[in-house]
Structure formats: C-alpha cells, structure tokens
Short mmCIF file of C-alpha atoms in Angstrom, two decimals:
data_model
loop_
_atom_site.label_atom_id
_atom_site.label_comp_id
_atom_site.label_asym_id
_atom_site.label_seq_id
_atom_site.Cartn_x
_atom_site.Cartn_y
_atom_site.Cartn_z
CA MET A 1 0.00 0.00 0.00
CA THR A 2 1.47 3.33 -1.02
CA ILE A 3 -0.04 6.81 -0.92
CA ASN A 4 1.30 10.31 -1.24
CA LYS A 5 2.07 11.40 2.31
CA HIS A 6 0.70 14.83 1.42
CA ASP A 7 -2.74 13.45 0.50
CA PHE A 8 -4.52 14.37 3.71
CA LYS A 9 -7.93 13.13 2.52
CA GLU A 10 -6.57 9.68 1.74
CA ILE A 11 -4.71 9.55 5.05
CA SER A 12 -7.96 10.41 6.85
CA ARG A 13 -9.82 7.66 5.01
CA LEU A 14 -7.21 5.10 6.04
CA VAL A 15 -7.13 6.31 9.63
CA ALA A 16 -10.92 5.90 9.75
CA GLU A 17 -10.38 2.17 9.17
CA LEU A 18 -8.82 1.99 12.63
CA LEU A 19 -11.94 3.24 14.44
CA VAL A 20 -14.64 1.03 15.96
CA ILE A 21 -17.82 3.00 16.70
CA ARG A 22 -20.75 2.10 18.93
CA ALA A 23 -24.10 1.74 17.15
CA SER A 24 -27.50 0.40 18.12
CA GLY A 25 -28.49 -3.08 17.07
CA HIS A 26 -32.01 -1.75 16.54
CA LEU A 27 -32.91 -0.72 13.03
CA PHE A 28 -34.30 2.76 13.77
CA ASP A 29 -32.77 5.78 15.50
CA SER A 30 -35.82 6.17 17.72
CA GLN A 31 -35.08 2.75 19.26
CA ARG A 32 -31.59 3.60 20.43
CA GLU A 33 -31.15 2.72 24.11
CA TYR A 34 -28.06 4.90 24.65
CA PRO A 35 -28.34 7.76 22.12
CA GLU A 36 -25.41 9.67 23.67
CA TRP A 37 -23.10 6.81 22.62
CA GLU A 38 -24.93 5.24 19.68
CA ILE A 39 -24.50 7.19 16.47
CA GLU A 40 -27.49 8.00 14.26
CA ASN A 41 -27.94 5.94 11.10
CA SER A 42 -27.28 8.84 8.73
CA LYS A 43 -24.04 9.72 10.51
CA LEU A 44 -23.04 6.07 10.72
CA LYS A 45 -23.51 5.65 6.98
CA ARG A 46 -21.47 8.76 6.33
CA LEU A 47 -18.67 7.49 8.59
CA ILE A 48 -18.68 4.16 6.80
CA GLN A 49 -18.48 5.95 3.45
CA ASP A 50 -15.50 7.84 4.88
CA GLY A 51 -13.76 4.55 5.64
CA LEU A 52 -14.94 3.48 9.13
CA GLY A 53 -13.38 0.15 10.02
CA GLY A 54 -15.64 -1.33 12.68
CA VAL A 55 -18.90 -1.21 14.61
CA ILE A 56 -19.75 -2.52 18.07
CA LEU A 57 -23.45 -3.28 18.48
CA LEU A 58 -25.78 -3.29 21.48
CA GLY A 59 -29.57 -3.54 21.58
CA GLY A 60 -32.12 -5.29 19.42
CA ASN A 61 -33.00 -8.96 19.14
CA THR A 62 -31.33 -11.55 16.97
CA LEU A 63 -33.73 -11.02 14.08
CA GLU A 64 -32.97 -7.29 14.09
CA LEU A 65 -29.24 -8.06 14.26
CA GLN A 66 -29.42 -10.24 11.17
CA LYS A 67 -30.95 -7.35 9.25
CA ARG A 68 -28.73 -4.72 10.85
CA THR A 69 -25.47 -6.53 10.06
CA GLU A 70 -26.64 -7.22 6.51
CA ILE A 71 -27.17 -3.49 6.00
CA LEU A 72 -23.72 -2.71 7.41
CA ARG A 73 -22.05 -5.23 5.11
CA ASN A 74 -23.92 -3.82 2.10
CA TRP A 75 -22.72 -0.33 2.98
CA THR A 76 -19.09 -1.46 3.15
CA GLY A 77 -18.79 -4.40 0.78
CA ASN A 78 -17.95 -6.73 3.69
CA ASN A 79 -14.87 -4.70 4.60
CA ILE A 80 -15.93 -4.06 8.18
CA LEU A 81 -15.44 -5.58 11.62
CA ILE A 82 -18.77 -6.11 13.41
CA CYS A 83 -18.41 -6.99 17.07
CA ALA A 84 -20.25 -7.22 20.37
CA ASP A 85 -19.58 -7.89 24.05
CA VAL A 86 -21.20 -11.32 24.23
CA GLU A 87 -18.94 -12.97 26.78
CA GLU A 88 -21.82 -15.07 28.15
CA GLY A 89 -23.68 -15.97 25.01
CA ILE A 90 -25.47 -14.06 22.28
CA GLY A 91 -28.55 -13.85 24.51
CA GLN A 92 -26.59 -11.78 27.02
CA ARG A 93 -27.01 -8.79 24.69
CA PHE A 94 -29.53 -9.87 22.05
CA PRO A 95 -32.77 -11.70 22.96
CA GLY A 96 -33.19 -14.76 20.80
CA GLY A 97 -29.67 -16.05 21.40
CA SER A 98 -28.34 -18.49 23.99
CA ASP A 99 -27.85 -17.29 27.54
CA LEU A 100 -24.90 -19.09 29.16
CA VAL A 101 -23.80 -19.20 32.78
CA PRO A 102 -20.95 -16.76 33.53
CA PRO A 103 -17.42 -18.04 32.86
CA ILE A 104 -16.63 -18.29 36.57
CA ALA A 105 -19.02 -21.25 36.70
CA LEU A 106 -16.56 -23.31 34.68
CA GLY A 107 -13.73 -22.01 36.82
CA ILE A 108 -15.49 -23.43 39.87
CA LEU A 109 -16.16 -26.72 38.07
CA TYR A 110 -12.47 -26.87 37.07
CA GLN A 111 -11.45 -27.23 40.72
CA ASN A 112 -12.81 -30.79 40.89
CA ARG A 113 -13.31 -31.76 37.22
CA PRO A 114 -10.68 -29.89 35.18
CA GLU A 115 -10.87 -32.02 32.04
CA GLU A 116 -14.64 -31.68 31.83
CA ALA A 117 -14.42 -27.92 32.44
CA ILE A 118 -11.92 -27.52 29.59
CA LEU A 119 -14.17 -29.43 27.17
CA LEU A 120 -17.15 -27.34 28.22
CA ALA A 121 -15.17 -24.11 27.79
CA GLU A 122 -14.37 -25.10 24.21
CA GLU A 123 -18.03 -25.84 23.50
CA TYR A 124 -18.91 -22.54 25.22
CA GLY A 125 -16.79 -20.73 22.63
CA ARG A 126 -18.20 -22.82 19.82
CA CYS A 127 -21.78 -22.04 20.86
CA ILE A 128 -21.12 -18.29 20.92
CA GLY A 129 -19.24 -18.43 17.62
CA ARG A 130 -21.96 -20.42 15.87
CA GLU A 131 -24.70 -17.99 16.91
CA ALA A 132 -22.53 -14.90 16.32
CA ARG A 133 -22.02 -16.00 12.74
CA LYS A 134 -25.76 -16.52 12.29
CA ILE A 135 -26.57 -12.94 13.30
CA GLY A 136 -23.76 -11.43 11.25
CA LEU A 137 -21.05 -10.73 13.82
CA ASN A 138 -17.49 -11.54 12.83
CA TRP A 139 -15.64 -10.51 15.99
CA VAL A 140 -16.50 -11.40 19.60
CA LEU A 141 -14.90 -9.37 22.38
CA ALA A 142 -14.01 -12.38 24.51
CA PRO A 143 -12.50 -14.17 26.37
CA VAL A 144 -11.91 -12.20 29.55
CA ALA A 145 -8.34 -13.17 30.44
CA ASP A 146 -8.30 -11.33 33.76
CA ILE A 147 -7.61 -13.39 36.88
CA ASN A 148 -10.19 -12.31 39.44
CA THR A 149 -8.20 -12.18 42.67
CA ASN A 150 -10.36 -9.52 44.32
CA LYS A 151 -13.78 -10.83 45.32
CA TYR A 152 -15.04 -7.25 45.60
CA ASN A 153 -14.01 -6.40 42.03
CA PRO A 154 -17.03 -4.40 40.81
CA VAL A 155 -16.54 -4.91 37.07
CA ILE A 156 -14.68 -8.19 36.33
CA ASN A 157 -15.85 -10.50 39.10
CA ILE A 158 -17.75 -13.50 37.68
CA ARG A 159 -16.94 -12.46 34.10
CA SER A 160 -13.52 -13.99 34.81
CA TRP A 161 -12.87 -17.67 34.18
CA GLY A 162 -11.15 -18.15 37.52
CA GLU A 163 -8.89 -17.05 40.32
CA THR A 164 -5.56 -18.63 39.32
CA ASN A 165 -3.45 -18.30 36.20
CA THR A 166 -3.70 -22.03 35.50
CA VAL A 167 -7.50 -22.11 35.53
CA VAL A 168 -7.89 -18.92 33.49
CA SER A 169 -5.22 -19.97 30.99
CA ASP A 170 -6.63 -23.45 30.38
CA LEU A 171 -10.24 -22.32 30.06
CA THR A 172 -9.67 -19.20 27.97
CA CYS A 173 -7.48 -21.13 25.54
CA ALA A 174 -10.19 -23.76 25.20
CA PHE A 175 -12.81 -21.05 24.67
CA ASN A 176 -10.61 -19.37 22.08
CA SER A 177 -10.24 -22.63 20.18
CA GLY A 178 -14.00 -23.20 20.11
CA LEU A 179 -14.85 -19.64 19.09
CA CYS A 180 -12.29 -19.48 16.30
CA SER A 181 -13.39 -22.88 14.95
CA GLU A 182 -16.62 -21.14 13.91
CA GLY A 183 -14.83 -18.49 11.87
CA ILE A 184 -15.19 -15.71 14.45
CA LEU A 185 -12.34 -13.47 15.59
CA SER A 186 -11.49 -13.57 19.29
CA CYS A 187 -10.28 -10.88 21.70
CA ALA A 188 -8.41 -11.41 24.98
CA LYS A 189 -9.02 -8.68 27.52
CA HIS A 190 -8.05 -6.55 29.52
CA PHE A 191 -4.27 -6.44 29.08
CA PRO A 192 -2.19 -6.51 31.28
CA GLY A 193 -4.87 -7.59 33.79
CA HIS A 194 -7.93 -6.05 35.50
CA GLY A 195 -8.76 -8.80 37.98
CA ASP A 196 -7.33 -7.31 41.17
CA THR A 197 -9.00 -3.91 40.94
CA SER A 198 -11.57 -2.52 43.37
CA ILE A 199 -12.58 0.35 41.06
CA ASP A 200 -14.67 0.14 37.89
CA SER A 201 -12.73 1.68 34.99
CA HIS A 202 -16.02 2.76 33.44
CA LEU A 203 -16.22 5.26 36.31
CA GLU A 204 -12.66 5.92 37.51
CA LEU A 205 -9.05 4.95 36.79
CA PRO A 206 -8.02 1.86 38.80
CA ILE A 207 -4.47 1.73 40.16
CA LEU A 208 -2.52 -1.51 40.62
CA ASN A 209 0.75 -1.46 42.52
CA TYR A 210 2.35 -4.39 40.71
CA SER A 211 5.88 -4.58 39.42
CA LEU A 212 6.62 -6.11 36.04
CA GLU A 213 8.04 -9.18 37.79
CA GLU A 214 4.78 -9.63 39.70
CA LEU A 215 2.75 -9.29 36.49
CA LYS A 216 4.85 -11.94 34.80
CA LYS A 217 4.23 -14.39 37.65
CA ARG A 218 0.43 -14.18 37.41
CA GLU A 219 -1.55 -11.62 35.37
CA LEU A 220 0.37 -11.99 32.12
CA ILE A 221 0.31 -15.79 31.99
CA PRO A 222 -3.20 -16.16 30.44
CA PHE A 223 -2.31 -13.58 27.80
CA ILE A 224 0.94 -15.40 26.99
CA ARG A 225 -0.94 -18.70 26.68
CA LEU A 226 -3.57 -17.10 24.45
CA ILE A 227 -0.91 -15.53 22.23
CA GLU A 228 0.60 -19.00 21.82
CA SER A 229 -2.90 -20.29 20.99
CA GLY A 230 -3.36 -17.72 18.22
CA VAL A 231 -5.79 -15.24 19.77
CA ASP A 232 -6.83 -12.77 17.07
CA SER A 233 -6.82 -9.57 19.09
CA ILE A 234 -5.94 -8.24 22.53
CA MET A 235 -7.81 -5.41 24.24
CA SER A 236 -5.93 -3.02 26.49
CA GLY A 237 -7.18 -2.27 29.99
CA HIS A 238 -7.66 1.20 31.42
CA VAL A 239 -5.49 0.53 34.48
CA LEU A 240 -2.55 2.48 35.87
CA LEU A 241 0.48 0.54 37.13
CA PRO A 242 2.77 3.26 38.51
CA LYS A 243 5.66 0.89 39.26
CA ILE A 244 5.90 0.25 35.50
CA ASP A 245 4.55 3.46 33.96
CA SER A 246 3.72 6.19 36.43
CA ASN A 247 2.35 8.56 33.79
CA TYR A 248 -0.13 6.69 31.63
CA PRO A 249 -2.69 3.89 31.94
CA ALA A 250 -1.92 0.78 29.90
CA THR A 251 -4.16 1.84 27.01
CA LEU A 252 -2.07 4.96 26.46
CA SER A 253 1.31 3.51 27.40
CA SER A 254 3.96 2.47 24.88
CA ILE A 255 5.71 0.67 27.74
CA PHE A 256 2.77 -1.76 27.86
CA LEU A 257 1.51 -1.90 24.27
CA ASN A 258 4.75 -1.59 22.36
CA ASN A 259 7.57 -2.68 24.67
CA LEU A 260 5.81 -5.38 26.69
CA LEU A 261 3.12 -6.71 24.36
CA ARG A 262 4.78 -6.29 20.97
CA LYS A 263 8.47 -6.72 21.77
CA ASP A 264 8.68 -8.85 24.93
CA LEU A 265 5.65 -11.08 24.31
CA LYS A 266 6.16 -10.99 20.53
CA TYR A 267 2.48 -10.44 19.78
CA ASN A 268 1.77 -9.39 16.20
CA GLY A 269 -2.03 -9.58 16.11
CA LEU A 270 -4.52 -6.73 16.48
CA VAL A 271 -4.32 -4.53 19.56
CA VAL A 272 -7.58 -2.73 20.33
CA THR A 273 -8.29 -0.23 23.08
CA ASP A 274 -11.10 -0.63 25.53
CA ALA A 275 -13.77 2.03 24.98
CA LEU A 276 -12.24 5.50 25.16
CA ILE A 277 -15.51 6.98 26.42
CA MET A 278 -14.93 5.23 29.76
CA LYS A 279 -14.24 7.68 32.57
CA ALA A 280 -10.84 6.14 33.33
CA ILE A 281 -9.70 7.81 30.09
CA SER A 282 -12.27 10.48 29.19
CA TYR A 283 -12.14 12.26 32.55
CA LYS A 284 -8.65 13.52 31.64
CA TYR A 285 -8.25 13.24 27.87
CA GLY A 286 -10.34 14.48 24.95
CA SER A 287 -11.45 12.19 22.11
CA GLY A 288 -8.74 13.20 19.69
CA GLU A 289 -6.03 13.33 22.32
CA ALA A 290 -6.83 9.89 23.74
CA ALA A 291 -7.09 8.32 20.29
CA LEU A 292 -3.74 9.77 19.24
CA MET A 293 -2.03 8.69 22.46
CA ALA A 294 -3.37 5.15 22.13
CA PHE A 295 -2.26 4.93 18.50
CA LYS A 296 1.22 6.26 19.31
CA ALA A 297 1.44 3.79 22.22
CA GLY A 298 0.86 0.86 19.87
CA ALA A 299 -2.91 0.31 19.51
CA ASP A 300 -4.15 -0.70 16.06
CA LEU A 301 -7.87 -0.15 16.59
CA ILE A 302 -9.47 2.69 18.54
CA MET A 303 -12.67 1.60 20.31
CA MET A 304 -15.49 4.09 20.86
CA PRO A 305 -13.85 7.51 20.85
CA GLY A 306 -16.41 10.07 21.99
CA LYS A 307 -16.02 12.16 18.84
CA PRO A 308 -15.04 9.96 15.89
CA TYR A 309 -14.15 12.70 13.43
CA GLU A 310 -12.02 14.46 16.04
CA ALA A 311 -10.12 11.20 16.59
CA ILE A 312 -9.62 10.73 12.84
CA SER A 313 -8.49 14.31 12.32
CA THR A 314 -6.04 14.31 15.24
CA ILE A 315 -4.29 11.13 14.17
CA SER A 316 -4.31 12.16 10.50
CA ASN A 317 -2.71 15.52 11.28
CA GLU A 318 0.16 13.84 13.10
CA ILE A 319 0.79 11.51 10.15
CA TYR A 320 0.36 14.29 7.59
CA SER A 321 2.87 16.49 9.42
CA GLY A 322 5.38 13.66 9.56
CA LYS A 323 5.38 13.41 13.38
CA ILE A 324 4.19 9.80 13.01
CA PRO A 325 5.68 7.85 10.09
CA ILE A 326 3.08 6.63 7.63
CA SER A 327 4.60 3.16 7.97
CA ARG A 328 3.07 3.03 11.44
CA LEU A 329 -0.38 3.41 9.88
CA TYR A 330 0.41 0.74 7.29
CA HIS A 331 1.35 -1.77 10.00
CA SER A 332 -2.02 -1.40 11.73
CA LEU A 333 -3.94 -1.54 8.48
CA GLU A 334 -2.10 -4.72 7.51
CA ARG A 335 -3.02 -6.42 10.78
CA ARG A 336 -6.65 -5.46 10.23
CA LYS A 337 -6.46 -6.78 6.66
CA VAL A 338 -5.07 -10.11 7.89
CA ALA A 339 -7.93 -10.43 10.39
CA LEU A 340 -10.57 -9.76 7.74
CA GLN A 341 -8.88 -12.21 5.39
CA LYS A 342 -9.11 -14.90 8.06
CA ILE A 343 -12.89 -14.36 8.21
CA ASN A 344 -13.21 -14.46 4.43
CA ASN A 345 -11.11 -17.63 4.18
CA TYR A 346 -13.46 -19.35 6.62
CA LYS A 347 -16.46 -18.39 4.49
CA LYS A 348 -14.77 -19.80 1.40
CA ASN A 349 -13.82 -23.06 3.15
CA PHE A 350 -17.21 -23.62 4.81
CA PRO A 351 -19.80 -22.09 2.45
CA ALA A 352 -22.61 -24.34 3.73
CA LYS A 353 -22.42 -22.75 7.17
CA GLU A 354 -22.88 -19.33 5.61
CA THR A 355 -25.97 -20.29 3.64
CA ASN A 356 -27.76 -22.29 6.34
CA CYS A 357 -28.41 -19.39 8.72
CA SER A 358 -32.11 -19.57 9.61
CA LEU A 359 -34.13 -16.95 11.46
CA GLU A 360 -34.07 -19.25 14.50
CA ILE A 361 -30.68 -18.64 16.10
CA ILE A 362 -30.86 -21.15 18.96
CA ASP A 363 -30.80 -24.79 17.89
CA SER A 364 -31.34 -27.91 20.01
CA GLN A 365 -27.59 -28.28 20.47
CA SER A 366 -27.34 -24.83 22.04
CA ILE A 367 -30.42 -25.38 24.24
CA ASN A 368 -29.13 -28.69 25.57
CA PHE A 369 -25.70 -27.20 26.17
CA SER A 370 -26.94 -24.12 28.03
CA HIS A 371 -29.27 -26.20 30.22
CA SER A 372 -26.57 -28.76 30.99
CA LEU A 373 -24.18 -25.98 32.03
CA ILE A 374 -26.75 -24.82 34.56
CA SER A 375 -27.33 -28.29 35.99
CA LYS A 376 -23.58 -29.00 36.21
CA THR A 377 -22.87 -25.80 38.13
CA ILE A 378 -25.75 -25.65 40.62
CA GLU A 379 -24.91 -26.25 44.27
CA VAL A 380 -27.80 -27.35 46.52
CA ARG A 381 -27.67 -28.08 50.24
CA ASN A 382 -30.44 -29.73 52.23
CA PRO A 383 -33.22 -29.88 49.62
CA GLN A 384 -36.61 -29.89 51.31
CA ALA A 385 -39.98 -31.21 50.24
CA TYR A 386 -41.73 -28.53 52.30
CA ILE A 387 -41.57 -24.74 52.51
CA GLU A 388 -43.98 -22.74 54.65
CA ILE A 389 -46.96 -21.43 52.70
CA ASN A 390 -47.95 -17.79 53.23
CA GLY A 391 -44.38 -16.65 53.86
CA THR A 392 -42.48 -13.88 52.11
CA ASN A 393 -40.31 -14.35 49.06
CA ILE A 394 -37.73 -11.55 49.25
CA ILE A 395 -35.81 -10.97 46.03
CA GLN A 396 -32.82 -8.63 46.09
CA ILE A 397 -31.89 -7.46 42.61
CA ASP A 398 -28.72 -5.59 41.74
CA GLU A 399 -30.15 -3.38 38.97
CA LEU A 400 -33.81 -2.43 38.61
CA PHE A 401 -33.80 -1.21 35.02
CA LYS A 402 -31.64 -4.01 33.63
CA SER A 403 -33.41 -6.87 35.38
CA THR A 404 -34.40 -8.69 32.19
CA TYR A 405 -34.21 -11.92 34.17
CA LEU A 406 -37.25 -10.93 36.25
CA ALA A 407 -40.85 -10.55 35.14
CA LYS A 408 -44.15 -11.73 36.58
CA GLY A 409 -43.65 -15.12 34.97
CA SER A 410 -40.06 -15.59 36.09
CA PRO A 411 -39.57 -18.77 38.16
CA ALA A 412 -37.95 -16.83 41.02
CA ILE A 413 -41.25 -14.98 41.39
CA LEU A 414 -43.83 -17.43 40.10
CA LEU A 415 -42.77 -20.69 41.73
CA PRO A 416 -42.77 -19.38 45.33
CA GLN A 417 -46.05 -17.57 44.63
CA ASN A 418 -47.57 -20.84 43.48
CA ILE A 419 -47.35 -22.09 47.06
CA GLY A 420 -48.68 -18.88 48.58
CA CYS A 421 -45.57 -16.78 49.15
CA GLU A 422 -45.87 -13.03 48.74
CA THR A 423 -43.04 -11.66 46.61
CA VAL A 424 -41.24 -8.47 47.62
CA LEU A 425 -38.52 -6.97 45.41
CA LEU A 426 -35.66 -5.03 46.97
CA HIS A 427 -33.57 -2.70 44.85
CA SER A 428 -31.52 0.46 45.10
CA LEU A 429 -34.18 3.12 44.45
CA GLY A 430 -36.83 4.61 46.69
CA VAL A 431 -38.13 3.70 50.15
CA SER A 432 -35.81 1.57 52.25
CA PRO A 433 -36.72 -1.58 54.27
CA TRP A 434 -33.54 -1.18 56.35
CA THR A 435 -33.24 -0.10 59.98
CA ASN A 436 -29.57 0.92 59.87
CA LYS A 437 -28.98 -1.40 62.85
CA SER A 438 -26.39 -4.07 62.13
CA SER A 439 -27.93 -6.69 64.45
CA THR A 440 -31.50 -6.20 63.15
CA PRO A 441 -31.10 -4.66 59.67
CA LEU A 442 -34.54 -5.57 58.30
CA TYR A 443 -37.83 -3.91 59.30
CA LEU A 444 -39.74 -7.15 59.86
CA ASP A 445 -43.03 -5.39 60.61
CA ARG A 446 -43.12 -4.15 57.00
CA PHE A 447 -43.62 -7.69 55.76
CA ARG A 448 -46.41 -10.19 56.18
CA LYS A 449 -46.20 -12.63 59.09
CA GLY A 450 -44.49 -15.91 58.39
CA SER A 451 -41.08 -17.13 57.32
CA PHE A 452 -38.83 -15.76 54.58
CA LEU A 453 -37.33 -17.26 51.46
CA ILE A 454 -34.37 -15.04 50.54
CA GLN A 455 -33.24 -14.87 46.90
CA ILE A 456 -30.31 -12.60 45.99
CA PHE A 457 -29.17 -11.67 42.49
CA SER A 458 -25.66 -10.23 42.70
CA ARG A 459 -22.72 -9.89 40.30
CA GLY A 460 -20.20 -7.33 39.10
CA ASN A 461 -21.68 -4.98 36.52
CA PRO A 462 -20.02 -2.25 34.44
CA PHE A 463 -21.01 1.32 35.35
CA LYS A 464 -22.54 0.22 38.66
CA GLY A 465 -19.38 0.72 40.69
CA GLU A 466 -20.46 -1.31 43.70
CA LEU A 467 -21.64 -4.74 44.76
CA ILE A 468 -24.44 -5.86 47.05
CA THR A 469 -23.03 -5.68 50.58
CA HIS A 470 -22.06 -9.09 51.90
CA GLU A 471 -22.11 -7.99 55.55
CA LEU A 472 -25.64 -6.59 55.31
CA TRP A 473 -27.13 -9.84 54.05
CA TYR A 474 -25.10 -11.90 56.49
CA ASN A 475 -26.72 -9.88 59.29
CA VAL A 476 -30.19 -10.26 57.74
CA LEU A 477 -29.80 -14.04 57.76
CA ARG A 478 -28.66 -14.00 61.40
CA GLN A 479 -31.62 -11.78 62.29
CA LEU A 480 -34.13 -14.15 60.68
CA LEU A 481 -32.48 -17.26 62.11
CA LYS A 482 -32.69 -15.90 65.67
CA ARG A 483 -36.44 -15.56 65.20
CA ASN A 484 -36.80 -18.89 63.39
CA LEU A 485 -38.08 -17.03 60.32
CA LEU A 486 -35.71 -18.24 57.60
CA SER A 487 -37.00 -21.02 55.35
CA GLY A 488 -34.28 -20.94 52.67
CA LEU A 489 -31.61 -19.00 50.76
CA VAL A 490 -30.83 -18.87 47.04
CA VAL A 491 -27.90 -16.88 45.63
CA TYR A 492 -27.67 -16.16 41.90
CA GLY A 493 -24.44 -14.97 40.31
CA SER A 494 -21.68 -14.26 42.83
CA HIS A 495 -20.08 -17.32 44.39
CA TYR A 496 -18.17 -14.90 46.60
CA LEU A 497 -21.43 -13.74 48.19
CA TRP A 498 -22.64 -17.34 48.40
CA ASN A 499 -19.48 -18.50 50.18
CA ASP A 500 -19.79 -15.67 52.70
CA LEU A 501 -23.49 -16.12 53.41
CA VAL A 502 -23.56 -19.88 53.89
CA LYS A 503 -21.27 -19.35 56.88
CA ALA A 504 -24.25 -17.78 58.66
CA LEU A 505 -26.51 -20.79 58.12
CA PRO A 506 -27.02 -23.90 60.25
CA ASP A 507 -26.10 -27.21 58.65
CA ASN A 508 -29.72 -28.19 58.02
CA MET A 509 -30.88 -24.96 56.31
CA PRO A 510 -32.11 -25.38 52.70
CA CYS A 511 -29.91 -23.23 50.48
CA ALA A 512 -28.63 -23.18 46.92
CA TYR A 513 -26.36 -21.36 44.51
CA THR A 514 -26.38 -20.98 40.75
CA PRO A 515 -23.99 -18.79 38.75
CA GLY A 516 -26.70 -17.91 36.25
CA TYR A 517 -29.49 -15.33 36.39
CA MET A 518 -31.48 -16.72 33.46
CA LEU A 519 -34.99 -18.19 33.77
CA GLU A 520 -33.81 -21.77 33.35
CA ALA A 521 -31.31 -21.33 36.19
CA GLN A 522 -34.12 -20.02 38.42
CA ARG A 523 -36.33 -22.96 37.51
CA GLN A 524 -33.65 -25.58 38.05
CA VAL A 525 -32.35 -24.23 41.34
CA LEU A 526 -35.79 -23.79 42.94
CA THR A 527 -37.26 -27.10 41.81
CA THR A 528 -34.10 -28.87 43.02
CA LEU A 529 -34.12 -27.11 46.39
CA PHE A 530 -37.85 -27.69 47.00
CA PRO A 531 -38.56 -30.64 44.67
CA ASN A 532 -42.00 -31.75 45.77
CA CYS A 533 -43.86 -28.56 46.51
CA ILE A 534 -42.57 -25.66 44.48
CA SER A 535 -43.06 -27.27 41.08
CA SER A 536 -46.36 -29.05 41.59
CA LYS A 537 -48.76 -26.56 43.20
CA GLN A 538 -51.54 -24.95 41.24
CA HIS A 539 -50.97 -21.38 40.06
CA LEU A 540 -52.22 -18.77 42.50
CA LYS A 541 -52.89 -15.12 41.81
CA GLN A 542 -49.64 -13.29 41.14
CA LYS A 543 -48.80 -10.41 43.45
CA VAL A 544 -45.50 -8.57 43.48
CA ASP A 545 -44.71 -5.83 45.97
CA VAL A 546 -41.65 -3.64 45.61
CA PHE A 547 -39.41 -2.45 48.43
CA THR A 548 -36.32 -0.48 47.64
CA SER A 549 -33.14 -0.45 49.61
#
C-alpha cells in the first residue's frame, strides 16, 4: 500500500479504518437505548463511506441483528469488523440467542473436574461463535483473560474464568479454540490484567501497585498462553500501574503496548483499546487526544472515541505532518487486513455454514448445552420437600432497570407464589426496608407474618461501581435465624457472596447457589431445592410488591 504522504484526505480515510464505533443493534434511530453513545444511522452511513473500520453493536433482538449486520455489510462491501460484548452468550445482549452461565461457573467446576471444564469451555466458545455467525457478527470481544483475585471487584468479578493463572489460561485457551473454529475473531481482555481492581474503569481509573516481575508471575500468563494459541486480538485495559509506567494507563502507554506486548511477548495480532468513552480515560483526555495517544502507544484499533471525526483528524494531522511515520499506519492496516482475510477464508472453506443461517438462532444443540451448564454448576444443600406457605419471598436485585431476568412469569417470582408466598422486590431506588442497625437490619413489621425465602441476584456490573453488601445480608440471615423465620436461601451470580453467606446458616438450612441469572437457572435451582412442593402446586394469583433499599 502506497499513498502520497501529502494526500490528507486519503490519510484520513485510512485512519478511519482503525476506528470502531458504537451503534445500536435496533434498526431505527428512535429505538436507540443509549443515544449519547450510539451514532445515528445517517451519521453512521457517512462514517462508513468515509472509511470506518468497525462497529460494536448493542440492543435489538437476533432477528434485528441479522438485518442490521446485513445493512452494514452492504454499505461497506464486507470490509468491516462487526463486534459485540457477548462474553456469556449471544442472549446476554440480544434476545433470541443463547444465555450461558458466567465463565466463573466453569472455573469453579475446574477445581474438581478440570478435564470436563476444559471441554465445556471449548463448547462454550463454539456455541457463541456459531450464533454470532448466524446474526452477522465476525468478531466477539471475549475471552476475559483477567484473573479475578479480588472478590469485591465491581466490574470483572464472575466475568472472569477463575482465580488462578492455570484455571484462566486453560479455560480461555479452550474457549478461544471453540470460538475461532466457527470463523469468528477472538479478543483477549483486559491487558495486562484487570482482575485485582476494586474500582470500575467505566467510572474511575483503577491503580494496581504491581511490578513487572509480579505481572509476569500471574496476570500476564493467560495472555501469553492465548498468544501462543493464536488469539486474534488483545484489548488493552484502562489501568494504571505506577511501578511500570507512572504517567499513563496501559491503554495509552507504549511501555505496555509496544515494549511489553509487541516486543517482549512478541504479539503481532490486532491490539484494540477498551472504549475510550470510559471515565478512566475520558475524565482527563479528549477524544482526539486519547485516540492519538493510544495509536502512538501501539494500539491498532481505537474503540469508541467520543467524537469519531475528532479522533480521525487528530491522528491524520500527526501523520500528515510527519510526526508519526506513515509506515506506522500501514502496519495497523495490515493487521486489520489479515484479520478480515481470516474471516473471508473461513467463508470460502465452509460455504454451507454461511448459507444455512435460519431466522431461529438457537438450535437444540445450544439449548441442551446451556441447560446442561446450569445443571452441572448448581450447588444445593439440604433440599426440602416442604416450605412454609404464606411466607415472604424476598428478592434482592442488583439493577432495577436491567433486570431482564425478572418478570411476573419468572420462576424466582412465580414458583414461590404458586405455594402462597408473597413476593417483595428489593432494589436500590426509593423507600428503604432497612433499619440501619447491624444486628437487626430488616424492618420485619413491614412484611407479612411468616417465614422468609431469601433470593439474591448479585454480580459485578459495568457502570454500577459497587456490589451488594455481603455484611448486610449476612446480618439479615442472622436476624431471621434468631427468630426462626428463615426457610431458605438462594444466591444467583456471585459465588463470593454465596461463600460468605452460607457461613451464617445452620447445617440443616435449605440453600442453593447458581452462577446464572437466566430463567432456566431459576427454575432448576428452585425445583431442586424444593422438589415436591414448588413445582407441583396450582398457580395462584400473582402479586408482586416492591421495596427499595
């Protein structure tokens, strides 16, 4: 590739190929869920005509995604990367796809059945890849290669595959193999490691006081293994490690992206930034400034700059002026070209898979796999045939407006109601049911008389910045036990919370844990914990009260 270095317009068009912009998976602008981040269709089409290299999608169902990705490919002639954050199945972001238990579930399984966990991790990747291809994605932003060593990590948490470098390395490499076998590009994240942070980089800049020697002993090992396994891309993390680079977070640091990743680890695949709109970067740097710094540091692709044209212009000006050699641009464009060629080669080698994409994304293989993952990773203690009728079913949810796992027909609500329990939802908005007394935290007189079934949905979530307090719910359980008012406990999501709370329970208390939030996980865990009564009673009138905490 050769151009006149003085052709600013052509330089700008080539620089645009390095940008990945957020867009809605919905077809119409009026349906955008996050309009401040999701560009309008007319502007998106213009950017694509100006050379835009990639789109990250969120929102819409799988049928809409099939149409949306077809439109994007028609606009670009297939010369575009189309990605999504679907670490836990296509259904995590797009209804109509498979919803899989979080990766940590396989990390827990690995502790006792490592060979089985590795096989399941490979099928996990294959399931996501198969469905991603059906809806028109060609790049999946997974696996998470962070080792979650901080149980209070607000953003990685159960997205991680485990808590040791061996577990994370084995499972992410298996996942990578399965995903890539379906012709989908993979992405290891968040280099050089985000698992020991207590701050969400969507909101602030996390700081890790690790030396390079310490990184090499733990955090870097999964990335090294994935590089050896042929991972297609690596995403930088917005973390500051002052013992290695005291000035810049890894995303903007040539010490990390160029010296460590390129030279020391000899990685020659695509390097992509995490989203530059995240507060860890945007609180200090403008769109153009951050994009330029990331590019100069060694990033090939710039993810979600706040102002795309500002990012393009800033980088282009530096190349046009000669401050950055144009060969640097060529190197990134060549890596992108190689990645796209890999996708196209797969389509040529397996044409039948490209022509057999039906409107129905989930097939029987995916259904059986997702259900078996749930059953293999449920933990149940002291299942009981009886639970007191006319008690209270308290459900703590971590996010009210994103609780797609709860509706009036959800098993966590419906099954207890079928035996007469009144359901009360607790969430973070509005009137509080709490007394602010550690020994008796719950206002018991605000609930109906009778015993309590406690169900807690808790996991790390981006932009939330905090987790459900372990100590609070430990004290609630102790309060109810002292009054003989606790009939059972179910924890969904966080095994860290589960492990803390079961310490409060007597040996004979019915309790259960499932890593998944999805409806099938709710059904399986409740019917296993209370096998004879909760699944066989006649439907009673549904009634859901809402308390907020």
